[in-house]
Coordinates of C-alpha atoms and ligand atoms in Angstrom, one line a residue:
X1 CA 37.2 74.0 -44.6
X2 CA 35.4 71.5 -46.8
X3 CA 31.7 71.6 -47.5
X4 CA 30.0 68.2 -47.9
X5 CA 26.8 68.6 -50.0
X6 CA 24.3 66.0 -48.9
X7 CA 22.4 64.2 -51.7
X8 CA 20.7 61.8 -49.2
X9 CA 23.3 59.1 -48.7
X10 CA 23.2 57.2 -45.4
X11 CA 27.0 57.8 -45.3
X12 CA 27.0 61.6 -45.6
X13 CA 27.7 62.2 -41.9
X14 CA 30.5 59.7 -42.2
X15 CA 32.3 61.7 -44.9
X16 CA 32.4 64.8 -42.5
X17 CA 33.5 62.7 -39.6
X18 CA 36.3 61.0 -41.6
X19 CA 37.6 64.4 -42.7
X20 CA 37.5 65.8 -39.1
X21 CA 39.4 62.7 -37.9
X22 CA 42.0 63.8 -40.4
X23 CA 41.9 67.2 -38.7
X24 CA 40.2 68.8 -41.7
X25 CA 37.2 70.8 -40.7
X26 CA 34.0 69.8 -42.6
X27 CA 30.4 70.9 -42.5
X28 CA 27.4 69.4 -44.2
X29 CA 24.8 71.4 -46.2
X30 CA 21.8 70.0 -48.1
X31 CA 22.2 69.7 -51.8
X32 CA 19.4 72.2 -52.1
X33 CA 21.4 74.9 -50.4
X34 CA 21.7 78.0 -52.7
X35 CA 25.2 78.4 -54.2
X36 CA 25.6 81.8 -52.4
X37 CA 25.2 80.0 -49.1
X38 CA 27.8 77.4 -50.0
X39 CA 30.2 80.0 -51.3
X40 CA 29.7 82.2 -48.2
X41 CA 31.5 79.5 -46.2
X42 CA 34.6 80.0 -48.4
X43 CA 35.1 76.3 -48.8
X44 CA 38.5 75.1 -50.0
X45 CA 36.8 72.0 -51.4
X46 CA 33.4 70.6 -52.1
X47 CA 32.4 67.0 -51.7
X48 CA 29.2 65.7 -53.3
X49 CA 27.8 62.8 -51.3
X50 CA 26.1 59.7 -52.7
X51 CA 22.4 59.4 -52.8
X52 CA 19.5 57.2 -53.7
X53 CA 18.4 59.1 -56.8
X54 CA 19.3 58.4 -60.5
X55 CA 20.8 61.3 -62.5
X56 CA 19.0 60.2 -65.7
X57 CA 15.5 60.5 -64.1
X58 CA 13.8 63.9 -64.2
X59 CA 13.6 65.7 -60.9
X60 CA 16.7 64.1 -59.5
X61 CA 18.9 66.6 -57.5
X62 CA 21.5 68.6 -59.3
X63 CA 24.5 70.7 -58.3
X64 CA 24.3 74.4 -59.1
X65 CA 26.6 75.1 -62.1
X66 CA 28.0 78.2 -60.3
X67 CA 29.6 75.8 -57.8
X68 CA 31.2 73.9 -60.6
X69 CA 32.6 77.1 -62.2
X70 CA 33.8 78.7 -59.0
X71 CA 37.3 77.2 -59.3
X72 CA 36.9 75.2 -56.1
X73 CA 38.1 71.5 -56.2
X74 CA 35.2 69.1 -56.2
X75 CA 35.1 65.4 -55.3
X76 CA 31.9 63.5 -56.2
X77 CA 31.2 60.2 -54.5
X78 CA 28.9 57.6 -56.1
X79 CA 25.8 59.7 -57.0
X80 CA 28.1 62.7 -56.7
X81 CA 30.4 61.3 -59.4
X82 CA 27.5 60.4 -61.7
X83 CA 26.2 63.9 -61.3
X84 CA 29.6 65.4 -62.3
X85 CA 29.9 63.2 -65.3
X86 CA 26.2 63.8 -66.3
X87 CA 26.4 67.6 -65.8
X88 CA 29.6 67.7 -67.9
X89 CA 28.0 66.0 -70.8
X90 CA 28.9 62.3 -70.1
X91 CA 26.5 59.5 -70.0
X92 CA 25.2 57.6 -66.9
X93 CA 23.1 54.5 -67.3
X94 CA 21.6 51.9 -65.0
X95 CA 24.2 49.2 -64.5
X96 CA 23.4 45.7 -65.8
X97 CA 23.4 44.5 -62.2
X98 CA 23.3 46.5 -59.0
X99 CA 26.8 46.4 -57.5
X100 CA 26.9 46.1 -53.7
X101 CA 29.8 45.0 -51.6
X102 CA 33.5 44.5 -52.0
X103 CA 35.3 45.2 -55.2
X104 CA 38.9 45.8 -56.3
X105 CA 39.9 48.9 -58.2
X106 CA 42.8 49.0 -60.5
X107 CA 44.5 52.3 -61.2
X108 CA 45.3 53.2 -64.7
X109 CA 47.7 56.1 -64.1
X110 CA 49.2 58.4 -61.5
X111 CA 47.2 61.1 -59.9
X112 CA 47.5 63.2 -56.6
X113 CA 44.2 61.7 -55.5
X114 CA 45.7 58.2 -55.3
X115 CA 49.1 59.3 -54.0
X116 CA 50.6 56.7 -51.6
X117 CA 47.9 54.1 -52.4
X118 CA 48.5 50.7 -54.0
X119 CA 47.8 50.1 -57.7
X120 CA 45.1 47.6 -56.8
X121 CA 43.0 48.3 -53.7
X122 CA 39.8 46.9 -52.1
X123 CA 36.9 49.3 -52.1
X124 CA 33.2 49.3 -51.1
X125 CA 30.6 49.7 -53.8
X126 CA 26.9 50.4 -53.5
X127 CA 25.3 51.6 -56.7
X128 CA 22.7 50.9 -59.3
X129 CA 23.8 53.3 -62.0
X130 CA 27.3 53.8 -63.6
X131 CA 29.1 56.1 -66.0
X132 CA 29.0 54.7 -69.6
X133 CA 31.0 57.5 -71.3
X134 CA 32.7 60.6 -70.2
X135 CA 32.0 62.8 -73.2
X136 CA 34.6 65.2 -74.4
X137 CA 34.8 67.4 -71.4
X138 CA 38.3 67.0 -69.9
X139 CA 37.5 64.0 -67.7
X140 CA 39.7 60.9 -68.0
X141 CA 39.5 57.5 -66.3
X142 CA 41.7 57.1 -63.3
X143 CA 40.7 53.6 -62.2
X144 CA 38.3 50.7 -63.0
X145 CA 37.0 47.6 -61.5
X146 CA 36.1 44.3 -63.3
X147 CA 32.5 45.6 -63.6
X148 CA 32.8 49.4 -63.5
X149 CA 35.0 50.8 -66.3
X150 CA 34.8 54.3 -64.7
X151 CA 35.5 53.6 -61.0
X152 CA 37.4 56.9 -60.6
X153 CA 37.6 59.8 -63.0
X154 CA 39.4 63.2 -63.0
X155 CA 39.5 66.5 -64.7
X156 CA 42.9 67.5 -63.4
X157 CA 42.8 71.0 -65.0
X158 CA 39.5 71.9 -63.2
X159 CA 40.5 69.8 -60.1
X160 CA 37.2 67.9 -60.3
X161 CA 37.2 64.2 -59.3
X162 CA 34.7 61.4 -59.0
X163 CA 34.8 58.0 -57.4
X164 CA 32.1 55.4 -57.9
X165 CA 33.1 53.6 -54.6
X166 CA 32.7 54.9 -51.0
X167 CA 36.0 56.1 -49.6
X168 CA 34.3 57.1 -46.3
X169 CA 33.3 53.6 -45.1
X170 CA 35.6 51.3 -43.1
X171 CA 35.3 48.7 -45.9
X172 CA 37.5 50.9 -48.1
X173 CA 40.8 50.7 -46.2
X174 CA 42.6 53.2 -48.4
X175 CA 39.6 55.6 -48.2
X176 CA 40.9 57.8 -45.4
X177 CA 44.1 58.3 -47.4
X178 CA 42.1 59.2 -50.5
X179 CA 40.1 61.8 -48.6
X180 CA 43.3 63.2 -47.1
X181 CA 44.9 63.5 -50.5
X182 CA 41.8 65.3 -51.8
X183 CA 41.8 67.7 -48.8
X184 CA 45.5 68.3 -48.3
X185 CA 46.9 67.9 -51.8
X186 CA 44.2 68.8 -54.2
X187 CA 42.4 71.4 -52.0
X188 CA 45.6 72.5 -50.2
X189 CA 44.0 72.7 -46.8
X190 CA 46.8 73.5 -44.4
X191 CA 45.1 74.2 -41.1
X192 CA 44.8 71.4 -38.6
X193 CA 41.4 71.2 -36.8
X194 CA 42.1 69.7 -33.4
X195 CA 40.2 69.7 -30.1
X196 CA 42.7 72.2 -28.7
X197 CA 42.1 74.6 -31.6
X198 CA 38.3 74.1 -31.3
X199 CA 38.4 74.7 -27.6
X200 CA 40.3 78.0 -28.0
X201 CA 38.0 79.2 -30.7
X202 CA 34.8 78.3 -29.0
X203 CA 35.8 79.9 -25.7
X204 CA 36.4 83.1 -27.8
X205 CA 33.1 82.8 -29.6
X206 CA 31.1 82.2 -26.3
X207 CA 32.7 85.3 -24.8
X208 CA 31.8 87.4 -27.8
X209 CA 28.2 86.1 -27.9
X210 CA 27.6 86.4 -24.2
X211 CA 29.5 89.6 -23.4
X212 CA 28.9 90.4 -19.8
X213 CA 25.7 88.4 -19.7
X214 CA 24.8 85.5 -17.5
X215 CA 23.9 82.0 -18.6
X216 CA 21.8 79.3 -17.1
X217 CA 22.4 75.6 -17.8
X218 CA 20.4 72.5 -16.9
X219 CA 23.0 70.0 -15.9
X220 CA 21.8 66.4 -16.0
X221 CA 25.0 64.4 -15.4
X222 CA 25.0 63.2 -19.1
X223 CA 28.0 63.8 -21.3
X224 CA 26.6 66.6 -23.5
X225 CA 25.3 68.9 -20.7
X226 CA 28.5 68.3 -18.7
X227 CA 30.9 69.1 -21.6
X228 CA 28.8 72.2 -22.5
X229 CA 28.9 73.4 -18.9
X230 CA 32.7 72.8 -18.6
X231 CA 33.2 74.8 -21.8
X232 CA 31.0 77.7 -20.6
X233 CA 32.7 77.6 -17.2
X234 CA 36.0 78.1 -19.0
X235 CA 34.7 80.9 -21.0
X236 CA 32.7 82.9 -18.5
X237 CA 33.5 81.5 -15.1
X238 CA 31.0 82.4 -12.4
X239 CA 28.6 84.0 -14.8
X240 CA 27.5 80.4 -15.6
X241 CA 24.7 79.1 -13.3
X242 CA 24.0 75.4 -13.4
X243 CA 20.7 73.8 -12.1
X244 CA 20.5 70.1 -11.4
X245 CA 16.8 69.0 -11.1
X246 CA 16.8 65.9 -9.0
X247 CA 13.7 64.1 -10.3
X248 CA 14.3 61.1 -8.1
X249 CA 14.4 59.0 -11.3
X250 CA 18.2 58.9 -11.6
X251 CA 20.7 56.1 -11.1
X252 CA 22.6 55.3 -8.0
X253 CA 25.2 58.0 -7.2
X254 CA 24.3 60.3 -10.1
X255 CA 24.6 63.5 -8.2
X256 CA 27.8 62.4 -6.4
X257 CA 29.5 61.6 -9.7
X258 CA 28.6 65.0 -11.0
X259 CA 29.9 66.8 -8.0
X260 CA 33.1 64.8 -8.1
X261 CA 33.6 65.4 -11.9
X262 CA 33.3 69.2 -11.4
X263 CA 35.4 69.5 -8.3
X264 CA 38.1 71.5 -10.0
X265 CA 35.7 73.8 -11.8
X266 CA 34.3 76.2 -9.2
X267 CA 30.8 75.7 -10.7
X268 CA 27.8 77.5 -9.3
X269 CA 25.6 74.5 -9.0
X270 CA 22.1 74.6 -7.6
X271 CA 20.6 71.2 -6.7
X272 CA 16.8 71.2 -6.6
X273 CA 15.2 68.1 -5.0
X274 CA 11.9 67.8 -6.8
X275 CA 11.6 64.0 -6.4
X276 CA 8.5 64.3 -4.3
X277 CA 6.7 66.3 -7.0
X278 CA 7.7 63.9 -9.8
X279 CA 6.6 60.9 -7.8
X280 CA 3.3 62.5 -6.8
X281 CA 2.5 63.3 -10.5
X282 CA 3.6 59.9 -11.7
X283 CA 1.4 58.0 -9.1
X284 CA -0.7 55.3 -10.7
X285 CA 0.5 56.2 -14.3
X286 CA 1.4 53.1 -16.4
X287 CA 1.3 54.5 -19.9
X288 CA 4.9 55.2 -21.2
X289 CA 3.9 58.2 -23.2
X290 CA 2.0 59.8 -20.3
X291 CA 5.0 59.2 -18.1
X292 CA 7.3 61.0 -20.6
X293 CA 4.9 63.9 -20.9
X294 CA 4.5 64.3 -17.1
X295 CA 8.2 64.2 -16.6
X296 CA 9.0 66.6 -19.5
X297 CA 6.4 69.1 -18.3
X298 CA 7.4 68.9 -14.6
X299 CA 11.1 69.3 -15.5
X300 CA 10.4 72.5 -17.5
X301 CA 8.3 73.8 -14.7
X302 CA 10.9 73.2 -12.0
X303 CA 13.8 74.5 -14.1
X304 CA 11.9 77.6 -15.2
X305 CA 11.1 78.4 -11.6
X306 CA 14.7 78.1 -10.5
X307 CA 16.0 80.1 -13.5
X308 CA 13.6 82.9 -12.7
X309 CA 15.2 83.2 -9.2
X310 CA 18.6 83.9 -10.8
X311 CA 18.9 87.6 -11.4
X312 CA 19.9 89.0 -14.8
X313 CA 20.1 85.8 -16.8
X314 CA 19.7 86.4 -20.5
X315 CA 21.0 83.1 -22.0
X316 CA 20.2 79.5 -21.8
X317 CA 22.9 76.9 -22.6
X318 CA 21.9 73.7 -24.4
X319 CA 24.0 70.7 -25.4
X320 CA 22.6 70.5 -28.9
X321 CA 24.8 68.3 -31.2
X322 CA 25.6 68.6 -34.9
X323 CA 23.4 65.7 -36.0
X324 CA 20.4 67.6 -34.6
X325 CA 21.4 70.8 -36.5
X326 CA 22.2 69.3 -40.0
X327 CA 19.3 70.1 -42.3
X328 CA 18.5 66.8 -43.8
X329 CA 17.4 66.2 -47.3
X330 CA 14.3 64.1 -47.0
X331 CA 15.0 61.4 -49.6
X332 CA 14.7 58.6 -47.0
X333 CA 11.0 59.3 -46.3
X334 CA 9.8 60.4 -42.9
X335 CA 11.6 58.5 -40.2
X336 CA 8.8 57.9 -37.7
X337 CA 9.1 59.4 -34.3
X338 CA 8.3 56.4 -32.1
X339 CA 8.8 58.0 -28.7
X340 CA 8.4 61.6 -27.7
X341 CA 11.9 62.2 -26.4
X342 CA 12.1 64.4 -23.4
X343 CA 14.8 67.0 -23.6
X344 CA 15.0 70.6 -22.8
X345 CA 13.9 71.6 -26.3
X346 CA 10.7 73.1 -24.9
X347 CA 12.5 75.5 -22.7
X348 CA 13.6 78.5 -24.7
X349 CA 10.3 79.5 -26.2
X350 CA 8.7 79.8 -22.8
X351 CA 11.6 81.3 -21.1
X352 CA 12.4 84.0 -23.7
X353 CA 16.1 83.4 -23.2
X354 CA 18.7 83.6 -25.9
X355 CA 20.3 80.3 -26.8
X356 CA 24.0 79.4 -26.4
X357 CA 24.8 76.1 -28.1
X358 CA 28.6 75.5 -27.8
X359 CA 28.4 71.9 -29.1
X360 CA 26.2 72.6 -32.2
X361 CA 29.0 71.8 -34.6
X362 CA 30.3 68.6 -32.9
X363 CA 29.5 64.9 -33.3
X364 CA 29.1 62.8 -30.2
X365 CA 32.6 61.3 -30.3
X366 CA 34.0 64.8 -30.7
X367 CA 32.1 65.9 -27.6
X368 CA 33.8 63.1 -25.7
X369 CA 37.2 64.2 -27.0
X370 CA 36.5 67.8 -26.0
X371 CA 35.6 66.6 -22.5
X372 CA 38.8 64.8 -22.2
X373 CA 40.7 67.8 -23.5
X374 CA 39.1 69.7 -20.6
X375 CA 40.2 67.0 -18.1
X376 CA 36.7 65.8 -17.2
X377 CA 37.0 62.4 -15.7
X378 CA 36.6 59.3 -17.7
X379 CA 33.8 58.0 -15.5
X380 CA 31.6 60.8 -16.8
X381 CA 32.9 61.0 -20.4
X382 CA 32.6 57.3 -21.0
X383 CA 29.1 57.0 -19.5
X384 CA 26.4 55.1 -21.2
X385 CA 23.5 57.2 -22.6
X386 CA 20.6 57.6 -20.1
X387 CA 17.1 58.6 -21.2
X388 CA 15.7 61.9 -20.0
X389 CA 12.7 60.2 -18.2
X390 CA 15.2 58.1 -16.3
X391 CA 14.3 55.0 -14.4
X392 CA 10.6 55.8 -14.9
X393 CA 10.7 54.1 -18.3
X394 CA 12.5 51.1 -16.9
X395 CA 9.9 50.4 -14.3
X396 CA 7.1 48.9 -16.2
X397 CA 3.7 49.9 -14.8
X398 CA 3.3 52.6 -12.1
X399 CA 6.4 54.1 -10.5
X400 CA 6.7 54.0 -6.7
X401 CA 9.5 54.9 -4.3
X402 CA 9.9 51.3 -3.3
X403 CA 10.2 50.2 -7.0
X404 CA 12.7 52.9 -7.7
X405 CA 14.9 51.8 -4.9
X406 CA 14.7 48.2 -6.0
X407 CA 15.6 49.1 -9.6
X408 CA 18.4 51.5 -8.5
X409 CA 20.0 48.6 -6.5
X410 CA 19.7 46.1 -9.3
X411 CA 21.0 48.6 -11.8
X412 CA 24.0 49.5 -9.6
X413 CA 25.0 45.8 -9.5
X414 CA 24.8 45.5 -13.3
X415 CA 27.0 48.6 -13.8
X416 CA 29.5 47.5 -11.1
X417 CA 29.9 44.0 -12.6
X418 CA 30.3 45.5 -16.1
X419 CA 33.0 47.9 -14.9
X420 CA 34.9 45.4 -12.9
X421 CA 35.0 42.9 -15.7
X422 CA 36.1 45.5 -18.3
X423 CA 32.8 45.2 -20.3
X424 CA 31.3 48.6 -19.5
X425 CA 33.2 50.4 -22.2
X426 CA 32.7 47.6 -24.7
X427 CA 28.9 47.9 -24.8
X428 CA 26.8 50.9 -26.0
X429 CA 24.3 50.8 -23.1
X430 CA 23.4 48.3 -20.3
X431 CA 20.9 48.5 -17.5
X432 CA 18.3 46.7 -15.4
X433 CA 14.6 46.8 -16.0
X434 CA 12.0 46.1 -13.3
X435 CA 9.1 44.0 -14.5
X436 CA 5.6 44.1 -12.9
X437 CA 5.5 40.3 -12.9
X438 CA 5.7 38.0 -9.9
X439 CA 7.1 34.5 -10.2
X440 CA 7.6 31.7 -7.8
X441 CA 11.0 30.9 -6.3
X442 CA 12.5 29.1 -3.4
X443 CA 14.9 30.6 -0.9
X444 CA 16.3 28.5 1.9
X445 CA 13.3 26.4 2.8
X446 CA 10.8 29.1 1.9
X447 CA 8.7 29.5 -1.2
X448 CA 8.9 33.0 -2.5
X449 CA 6.6 35.0 -4.9
X450 CA 8.6 38.0 -6.0
X451 CA 9.4 40.3 -8.9
X452 CA 11.5 39.8 -12.0
X453 CA 14.5 41.9 -13.2
X454 CA 15.5 41.9 -16.8
X455 CA 19.1 42.8 -17.8
X456 CA 19.4 44.7 -21.1
X457 CA 22.8 45.2 -22.8
X458 CA 23.2 46.3 -26.4
X459 CA 25.9 47.0 -28.9
X460 CA 25.2 50.0 -31.2
X461 CA 26.9 52.9 -33.1
X462 CA 24.2 55.5 -32.7
X463 CA 21.3 54.0 -30.9
X464 CA 19.2 53.8 -34.1
X465 CA 19.8 50.1 -34.5
X466 CA 21.3 47.7 -31.9
X467 CA 22.1 44.1 -31.3
X468 CA 22.0 42.5 -27.9
X469 CA 25.5 42.1 -26.4
X470 CA 27.0 38.6 -26.2
X471 CA 28.1 39.1 -22.5
X472 CA 30.0 36.1 -21.0
X473 CA 27.8 33.7 -19.2
X474 CA 29.9 33.9 -16.0
X475 CA 29.4 37.7 -16.0
X476 CA 25.6 37.3 -16.3
X477 CA 25.8 34.7 -13.6
X478 CA 27.5 37.1 -11.2
X479 CA 25.0 39.9 -11.9
X480 CA 22.1 37.5 -11.5
X481 CA 23.2 35.9 -8.2
X482 CA 24.1 39.3 -6.7
X483 CA 20.8 40.9 -7.7
X484 CA 18.7 38.0 -6.2
X485 CA 20.7 37.9 -3.0
X486 CA 21.2 41.7 -2.5
X487 CA 17.9 43.2 -3.7
X488 CA 14.9 42.4 -1.6
X489 CA 11.7 41.5 -3.5
X490 CA 13.5 40.1 -6.6
X491 CA 13.8 36.3 -7.1
X492 CA 14.4 36.0 -10.8
X493 CA 16.7 37.6 -13.4
X494 CA 16.3 37.2 -17.1
X495 CA 18.5 38.5 -20.0
X496 CA 17.0 40.3 -23.0
X497 CA 18.2 38.7 -26.2
X498 CA 16.4 40.9 -28.8
X499 CA 17.9 43.3 -31.3
X500 CA 16.5 46.7 -32.4
X501 CA 14.5 46.4 -34.6
X502 CA 12.2 44.7 -33.9
X503 CA 12.5 45.7 -30.2
X504 CA 13.7 49.1 -28.9
X505 CA 16.6 49.6 -26.5
X506 CA 14.4 50.7 -23.6
X507 CA 11.5 48.6 -22.6
X508 CA 9.1 51.5 -22.6
Ligands
XMP1 P1 15.0 53.3 -27.9 O1 14.4 52.7 -26.6 O2 14.1 54.2 -28.6 O3 16.3 54.2 -27.4 O4 15.6 52.2 -28.8 C1 17.2 54.7 -28.3 C2 18.1 55.6 -27.4 O5 17.4 56.7 -26.9 C3 17.3 56.7 -25.5 N1 16.0 57.1 -25.1 C4 15.6 58.3 -24.7 N2 16.4 59.4 -24.4 N3 14.5 60.5 -23.7 C5 15.8 60.5 -24.0 O6 16.4 61.5 -23.7 C6 13.7 59.4 -23.9 O7 12.4 59.5 -23.7 C7 14.3 58.3 -24.4 N4 13.8 57.0 -24.7 C8 14.9 56.3 -25.2 C9 17.7 55.3 -25.1 O8 18.2 55.2 -23.8 C10 18.7 54.9 -26.2 O9 20.0 55.3 -25.9

């Protein structure tokens, strides 16, 4: 495996994902991790990420010298390269001009790192500092650009490399090959990390963790909890107990889809209809944060009660993903938590259960690939994200049964039209929102005074930022005319053309 040391670059996770796409297993550790912790992983190579700091400023992060003397190949990217040069006695200075964007590197000699790559290649640069001299320490120049004389450097004897550009981003087309050269040729990683090998290993590790114990799992119908349940079901069969809490706030056909998806799995699935309780507690509540708190609390209460009914359960399964586990180095400043996200995070402390987190080393796209490897149907794997509090945060103002039904119908139409036009898989997330606003309309000869539905559809990579989808007008027209004619109480449909930021994806 390869360890990626995070110096705070926005691209750190991308480095690990690229390597994994190349079937090289990679894990991320903060640059502050003690050398023993890094070496305990027995890495075959270490990659130093970029970062916002400047090596010539005091207090900027360093790499532990023991890692540089351990005989393990090292690749420094951007700040990582500057660090290598600096710590080996070279000189790094602020560049005359910040370089940001496309550049062309020209190679000056042959090296395994550039094997199979052209002599001139386009790369992506984003840096304010640059190496000025390499000192007398074994480093030599491998490549330069018109503005950066040291675009790539190597100390072949020590197998230490540095590149000023970012091989991990899509704007560097030869970047994947460069990372592959580093991992397979320089570090000599032979093993292929595939979903099949992951599946086999994680089944074994679940069995050794759980032994003869029993596991309870909250199944929501989302991708993560479904894939986690499928994996556990493979590992321990009927000793996995799934609980589906029906909050009444789900989409049309949620439970049926779930049952259908797990038909071949012999899953012990307990469905608890708690919709009346959720609706009662939400009555008259308009404040989005209060809605979330009520739903979160009620969910835990219902799930806890059900889990206690199961005899001899010691473990709780959670669909925690790798991005939630990675210790971040806080160089970006605190990223404000804008909404209190409801998830089952509050469960373990109360329930005194041991945690099983079979997805804790996977990125979202890998979870999907794992689901496919286990033959879960595409309709579940390719599903859009859905917030824990469900439709409650898409009904602005108080939630009532009538409003829920109205929204469920409208949302079903949006999804059906997206699927039949082939747009569902092209957008990140799309749904209907019910507004507490009445407008005037005319139907037949009658004047109407009914509610408004907004359609929201966004393109995004991770939900952190998003742009509104440019859906074809005739698709929007079909959604709109079907909603107005098929859903009672709606006489107007609008399309949300706002990006995030400044808006959020959900309306509440
Ligand atoms: P926002 O609205 O914050 O949404 O731009 C970003 C992503 O998070 C989802 N979301 C939630 N997920 N509980 C969740 O589990 C929540 O309370 C919640 N609020 C928003 C949203 O659907 C989008 O994918």
